Coordinates of C-alpha atoms and ligand atoms in Angstrom, one line a residue:
M237 CA 0.0 0.0 0.0
E238 CA 1.2 3.5 -0.8
N239 CA 2.5 5.3 2.3
L240 CA 0.6 8.5 2.3
K241 CA 2.7 9.9 5.2
A242 CA 5.7 9.7 3.0
R243 CA 4.0 12.3 0.7
S244 CA 5.2 15.5 2.4
V245 CA 5.9 17.8 -0.5
R246 CA 3.5 20.4 -1.9
V247 CA 4.6 22.1 -5.1
I248 CA 3.5 25.6 -5.9
L249 CA 3.6 26.6 -9.6
G250 CA 3.3 30.3 -10.4
T251 CA 1.7 31.5 -13.6
G252 CA 1.0 35.2 -12.9
G253 CA -2.3 36.9 -12.4
T254 CA -3.5 39.6 -10.0
I255 CA -2.3 37.4 -7.1
A256 CA 1.2 38.3 -8.5
G257 CA 0.1 41.8 -9.4
R258 CA 1.9 45.1 -8.5
S259 CA 0.3 48.5 -8.1
V260 CA 2.0 51.9 -7.7
D261 CA -0.7 53.0 -5.2
A262 CA -1.6 50.4 -2.5
A263 CA -5.2 51.7 -2.6
D264 CA -5.5 51.1 -6.3
N265 CA -7.1 47.7 -6.9
V266 CA -7.8 48.3 -10.6
G267 CA -4.8 50.1 -12.1
Y268 CA -2.1 47.4 -11.4
V269 CA 0.0 45.2 -13.6
A270 CA -0.8 41.4 -13.2
G271 CA 2.0 38.8 -13.2
E272 CA 4.9 40.9 -11.7
V273 CA 5.7 39.3 -8.3
G274 CA 7.6 35.9 -8.4
V275 CA 6.0 32.8 -6.9
D276 CA 8.9 32.6 -4.3
D277 CA 7.9 36.0 -3.0
L278 CA 4.2 35.1 -2.9
V279 CA 5.2 32.1 -0.7
K280 CA 7.4 34.3 1.5
A281 CA 4.5 36.7 2.1
V282 CA 2.7 34.0 4.0
P283 CA 4.7 33.3 7.2
H284 CA 2.3 30.5 8.1
L285 CA 3.6 28.4 5.2
Q286 CA 7.0 28.2 6.8
G287 CA 7.7 24.8 8.3
L288 CA 5.8 23.0 5.5
V289 CA 7.7 21.2 2.9
L290 CA 7.0 23.4 -0.2
E291 CA 8.7 23.8 -3.5
S292 CA 8.0 26.5 -5.9
E293 CA 8.5 27.0 -9.6
Q294 CA 7.7 29.8 -12.0
V295 CA 6.0 28.3 -15.0
A296 CA 4.8 31.5 -16.5
Q297 CA 4.3 35.2 -15.5
I298 CA 1.2 36.4 -17.4
D299 CA -2.1 38.2 -17.0
S300 CA -4.5 35.2 -17.4
K301 CA -6.6 37.1 -19.9
D302 CA -3.7 36.2 -22.3
M303 CA -3.7 32.5 -21.4
G304 CA -3.2 30.2 -24.4
F305 CA -2.1 26.8 -25.5
A306 CA 1.7 27.3 -25.1
V307 CA 1.3 28.0 -21.3
W308 CA -1.4 25.3 -20.9
K309 CA 0.9 22.8 -22.4
R310 CA 3.9 23.7 -20.3
L311 CA 1.7 23.8 -17.2
A312 CA 0.2 20.4 -17.8
E313 CA 3.7 18.9 -18.3
R314 CA 5.0 20.5 -15.1
V315 CA 1.9 19.4 -13.1
A316 CA 2.2 15.8 -14.4
H317 CA 6.0 15.8 -13.7
H318 CA 5.5 16.8 -10.0
L319 CA 2.4 14.6 -9.4
A320 CA 4.4 11.6 -10.6
R321 CA 6.9 12.1 -7.8
E322 CA 6.0 9.7 -4.9
E323 CA 6.9 12.4 -2.3
V324 CA 4.5 15.0 -3.7
Q325 CA 1.1 15.3 -2.0
G326 CA -0.4 17.8 -4.3
V327 CA 0.2 20.8 -6.6
I328 CA -1.0 24.4 -6.1
I329 CA -1.1 26.8 -9.1
T330 CA -1.3 30.5 -8.6
H331 CA -3.3 31.9 -11.5
G332 CA -5.2 35.0 -12.7
T333 CA -9.0 34.9 -12.1
D334 CA -10.0 35.8 -15.6
T335 CA -9.5 32.4 -17.2
L336 CA -8.9 30.3 -14.1
E337 CA -12.0 28.1 -14.9
E338 CA -10.7 27.3 -18.4
T339 CA -7.2 26.3 -17.1
A340 CA -8.9 24.2 -14.4
W341 CA -11.0 22.4 -17.0
F342 CA -8.0 22.0 -19.3
L343 CA -6.0 20.3 -16.6
Q344 CA -8.8 18.2 -15.4
T345 CA -9.6 16.9 -18.9
V346 CA -5.9 16.4 -19.9
L347 CA -4.6 14.9 -16.6
A348 CA -7.6 13.7 -14.6
P349 CA -5.1 13.7 -11.7
G350 CA -5.2 11.2 -8.9
K351 CA -3.8 13.7 -6.4
P352 CA -5.1 17.3 -5.7
V353 CA -4.3 20.0 -8.1
V354 CA -5.5 23.3 -6.6
L355 CA -5.7 26.6 -8.5
T356 CA -5.8 29.7 -6.5
C357 CA -5.9 33.4 -7.3
A358 CA -6.7 36.9 -6.0
M359 CA -8.9 39.8 -6.9
R360 CA -6.5 42.4 -5.4
P361 CA -2.8 42.8 -6.3
A362 CA -0.1 41.5 -4.0
T363 CA 0.7 45.2 -3.1
A364 CA -2.9 46.1 -2.0
L365 CA -3.7 47.5 1.4
V366 CA -5.5 44.3 2.2
P367 CA -4.5 41.7 -0.4
D368 CA -6.7 38.5 -0.6
G369 CA -3.9 36.4 -2.3
P370 CA -2.0 35.4 0.9
Q371 CA -5.1 33.9 2.6
N372 CA -6.1 32.2 -0.7
L373 CA -2.6 30.7 -1.1
L374 CA -2.6 29.4 2.5
D375 CA -6.1 27.9 2.0
A376 CA -5.0 26.3 -1.3
V377 CA -2.0 24.7 0.4
V378 CA -4.3 23.3 3.0
V379 CA -6.6 21.8 0.4
A380 CA -3.6 20.4 -1.6
G381 CA -2.7 18.4 1.5
C382 CA -6.1 16.8 1.9
E383 CA -6.0 13.0 1.8
G384 CA -8.7 11.5 -0.4
L385 CA -9.0 14.6 -2.7
T386 CA -8.2 13.9 -6.3
G387 CA -8.7 16.1 -9.4
V388 CA -8.5 19.8 -10.1
V389 CA -10.2 22.2 -7.8
A390 CA -10.2 26.0 -7.3
V391 CA -9.8 27.7 -4.0
S392 CA -10.9 31.4 -3.5
A393 CA -12.4 33.4 -0.7
G394 CA -12.6 30.4 1.5
W395 CA -14.5 28.2 -1.0
V396 CA -13.4 25.1 -2.7
H397 CA -15.0 24.7 -6.2
S398 CA -14.7 21.8 -8.6
A399 CA -13.0 22.3 -12.0
Q400 CA -16.3 21.3 -13.7
H401 CA -18.5 23.9 -12.0
V402 CA -16.2 26.8 -11.1
C403 CA -17.1 30.1 -12.8
K404 CA -16.0 33.7 -12.2
V405 CA -19.2 35.6 -11.5
H406 CA -18.0 38.9 -10.3
S407 CA -15.7 41.4 -12.0
Y408 CA -14.4 43.1 -8.8
R409 CA -15.5 41.6 -5.5
V410 CA -13.1 39.4 -3.6
D411 CA -15.6 36.5 -3.4
A412 CA -15.7 36.3 -7.2
F413 CA -16.4 32.6 -7.9
D414 CA -19.4 30.4 -7.9
S415 CA -20.3 26.8 -8.7
G416 CA -23.8 27.4 -10.0
D417 CA -26.5 24.8 -9.2
A418 CA -23.9 22.4 -7.9
G419 CA -22.6 24.7 -5.2
P420 CA -19.1 24.6 -3.8
M421 CA -17.4 21.3 -2.7
G422 CA -16.5 22.7 0.6
C423 CA -14.9 25.6 2.5
V424 CA -11.7 26.3 4.4
E425 CA -12.0 27.5 7.9
E426 CA -9.0 28.3 10.0
G427 CA -6.8 25.8 8.2
E428 CA -9.4 23.0 8.2
V429 CA -11.5 21.9 5.2
R430 CA -15.1 21.2 5.7
W431 CA -16.4 19.1 2.8
F432 CA -20.1 19.4 1.9
Q433 CA -20.3 16.0 0.4
P434 CA -18.2 12.8 0.9
L435 CA -15.1 13.3 -1.2
A436 CA -15.5 10.0 -3.1
S437 CA -18.7 11.3 -4.6
T438 CA -17.1 14.4 -6.0
V439 CA -14.3 12.7 -7.9
L440 CA -14.7 13.1 -11.6
A441 CA -14.1 10.0 -13.7
S442 CA -10.5 9.7 -14.8
S443 CA -11.0 7.1 -17.4
G444 CA -9.9 8.1 -20.9
A445 CA -7.2 10.5 -19.7
E446 CA -4.4 8.0 -20.4
G447 CA -2.2 9.3 -23.2
R448 CA -3.9 12.7 -23.4
L449 CA -0.8 14.5 -22.1
A450 CA 1.3 13.0 -24.8
K451 CA -1.2 14.2 -27.4
I452 CA -1.1 17.7 -25.9
S453 CA 2.7 17.6 -25.9
A454 CA 2.8 16.6 -29.5
A455 CA 0.4 19.4 -30.6
T456 CA 1.5 22.8 -31.6
A457 CA -2.0 24.4 -31.3
L458 CA -5.5 23.4 -30.5
P459 CA -8.1 23.2 -33.3
G460 CA -9.9 26.5 -33.9
V461 CA -13.2 26.8 -32.2
A462 CA -15.2 30.1 -32.2
L463 CA -17.6 31.3 -29.5
V464 CA -20.6 33.3 -30.5
T465 CA -23.7 34.5 -28.6
S466 CA -27.3 34.5 -29.5
H467 CA -29.2 37.6 -28.5
A468 CA -32.1 39.8 -29.5
D469 CA -31.7 41.3 -33.0
A470 CA -28.9 38.7 -33.7
D471 CA -27.9 37.8 -37.3
G472 CA -25.6 35.2 -38.8
R473 CA -22.8 37.6 -39.9
V474 CA -20.1 36.4 -37.6
V475 CA -20.8 32.8 -38.5
L476 CA -20.9 33.6 -42.2
G477 CA -17.6 35.5 -41.8
V478 CA -16.1 32.4 -40.2
L479 CA -17.3 30.2 -43.1
A480 CA -16.0 32.7 -45.7
L481 CA -12.6 32.6 -44.0
N482 CA -12.7 28.8 -43.9
S483 CA -13.3 28.7 -47.7
S484 CA -10.6 31.3 -48.4
Q485 CA -7.9 28.8 -47.3
Q486 CA -6.3 31.7 -45.3
G487 CA -4.8 30.6 -42.0
A488 CA -6.1 27.8 -39.8
K489 CA -9.6 26.6 -40.3
T490 CA -12.3 27.1 -37.6
E491 CA -13.4 23.5 -37.0
G492 CA -16.1 24.2 -34.4
I493 CA -18.5 26.8 -33.2
V494 CA -19.9 27.0 -29.6
V495 CA -23.0 29.2 -29.2
A496 CA -23.9 30.8 -25.9
C497 CA -27.6 30.4 -26.5
T498 CA -30.6 32.0 -24.8
G499 CA -32.3 30.0 -22.2
N500 CA -32.5 26.3 -22.8
G501 CA -30.4 26.3 -25.9
T502 CA -32.6 28.5 -28.0
L503 CA -31.2 30.5 -31.0
H504 CA -32.3 33.6 -32.9
R505 CA -33.6 32.2 -36.2
A506 CA -31.1 34.2 -38.3
L507 CA -28.2 32.9 -36.3
A508 CA -29.6 29.3 -36.4
A509 CA -29.8 29.5 -40.2
A510 CA -26.1 30.5 -40.4
L511 CA -25.2 27.8 -38.0
G512 CA -27.1 25.3 -40.1
Q513 CA -24.8 26.3 -43.0
A514 CA -21.8 25.9 -40.8
L515 CA -22.9 22.3 -39.8
A516 CA -23.5 21.5 -43.5
S517 CA -19.9 22.6 -44.3
G518 CA -18.5 20.2 -41.7
V519 CA -18.1 22.6 -38.8
R520 CA -19.1 21.1 -35.4
V521 CA -21.7 23.2 -33.6
V522 CA -22.4 22.9 -29.9
R523 CA -25.0 24.8 -27.8
A524 CA -24.3 26.0 -24.3
T525 CA -26.5 28.4 -22.4
R526 CA -25.7 32.1 -21.6
C527 CA -27.8 31.8 -18.4
A528 CA -25.6 31.9 -15.3
R529 CA -27.3 28.8 -14.0
G530 CA -28.7 25.7 -15.6
R531 CA -27.8 23.7 -18.7
V532 CA -29.1 23.0 -22.2
I533 CA -31.3 20.0 -21.8
P534 CA -31.1 18.0 -25.0
H535 CA -34.3 17.0 -26.8
V536 CA -35.1 14.4 -29.5
G537 CA -34.6 16.0 -32.9
D538 CA -32.2 18.7 -31.8
K539 CA -30.2 19.9 -34.8
F540 CA -27.2 21.0 -32.8
D541 CA -25.4 19.1 -29.9
S542 CA -25.6 20.4 -26.4
S543 CA -22.6 21.2 -24.2
E544 CA -23.5 18.6 -21.5
G545 CA -23.7 21.2 -18.8
L546 CA -20.5 22.9 -19.6
S547 CA -20.5 26.7 -19.6
P548 CA -19.8 28.4 -23.0
V549 CA -16.1 28.9 -22.4
K550 CA -15.5 25.4 -21.0
A551 CA -17.6 24.0 -23.9
R552 CA -15.4 25.9 -26.4
L553 CA -12.3 24.4 -24.8
A554 CA -13.8 20.9 -24.6
L555 CA -14.8 21.0 -28.3
S556 CA -11.3 22.2 -29.2
L557 CA -9.7 19.3 -27.3
A558 CA -12.2 16.8 -28.8
L559 CA -11.3 17.9 -32.3
L560 CA -7.6 17.0 -31.7
P561 CA -6.7 13.9 -33.8
D562 CA -7.3 10.6 -31.9
W563 CA -8.5 12.5 -28.8
A564 CA -11.3 10.2 -27.7
Ligands
LIG112 N1 -6.6 40.0 -15.4 C1 -6.2 39.3 -14.2 C2 -5.8 37.9 -14.6 O1 -6.6 37.1 -14.9 C3 -7.3 39.3 -13.2 C4 -7.0 38.6 -11.9 O2 -6.2 37.8 -11.8 O3 -7.9 38.8 -11.0 O4 -4.6 37.6 -14.6

């Protein structure tokens, strides 16, 4: 049997974000530059982490609004490298809030890790009067040490969210994340995690993940998938523009389109007509809902697939991954 006590190391990977942001004026929580403070300094700013066996590594130093495949690939490789080490309990990733949910879903899909991978972040820069990053980092380290936890989670403002459900819902407040109908998995209180359901019931299936990292490492880019929104007074122009570009043979083709639909997957008829043309030309079309809660409930006779509960941005990523050769 594996000796869990021998797993004493937690690895913190820095990628940038507001948690590593620097502002000229400590009271300025908006006009700062993200991705400035190194991960070693983020760790040093939390004296309570001293005495734990921690390692840190700077994987990237970016504003997560600019996240992309190159950083995802490197991050997945470094996470996998550390998780494969017997002595590692779990991995923590410091990340910007803007695309945290996409990175969480990317890592969950590609790695389906058997140990905790905990993304954390901040809404205020490291130099703020009252930064939220240090507490979030401390909480994330606690969660990464939880026996029985597997998979990718996000820790922010005292909540633990699953990769599947986590979603940024506020542009400014410190408590910026939500898990929709599912609710958070648990919360961190004074260095202890209170799980709301037995951990075994929250574990996402890891089957099918074998070999995915190798496919990511071999890829130079993800297949192109566009995200469009249905709304009042919509038309099909953006979709027709995509199709025109596809037939012009200029640049990489857009192989899929995800639509953030109204309500339960409904589409403006003009947009639906253009999407029908896209489908007929071989472009995959997937419907997600633009509602903050709920999912597109599939129905017999649907012309377009549904996102199986994934939000528009996660559905876009999922479709992009699914379009990689030999992914399934
Ligand atoms: N733009 C920042 C980022 O995502 C926002 C943040 O971290 O809160 O890196």
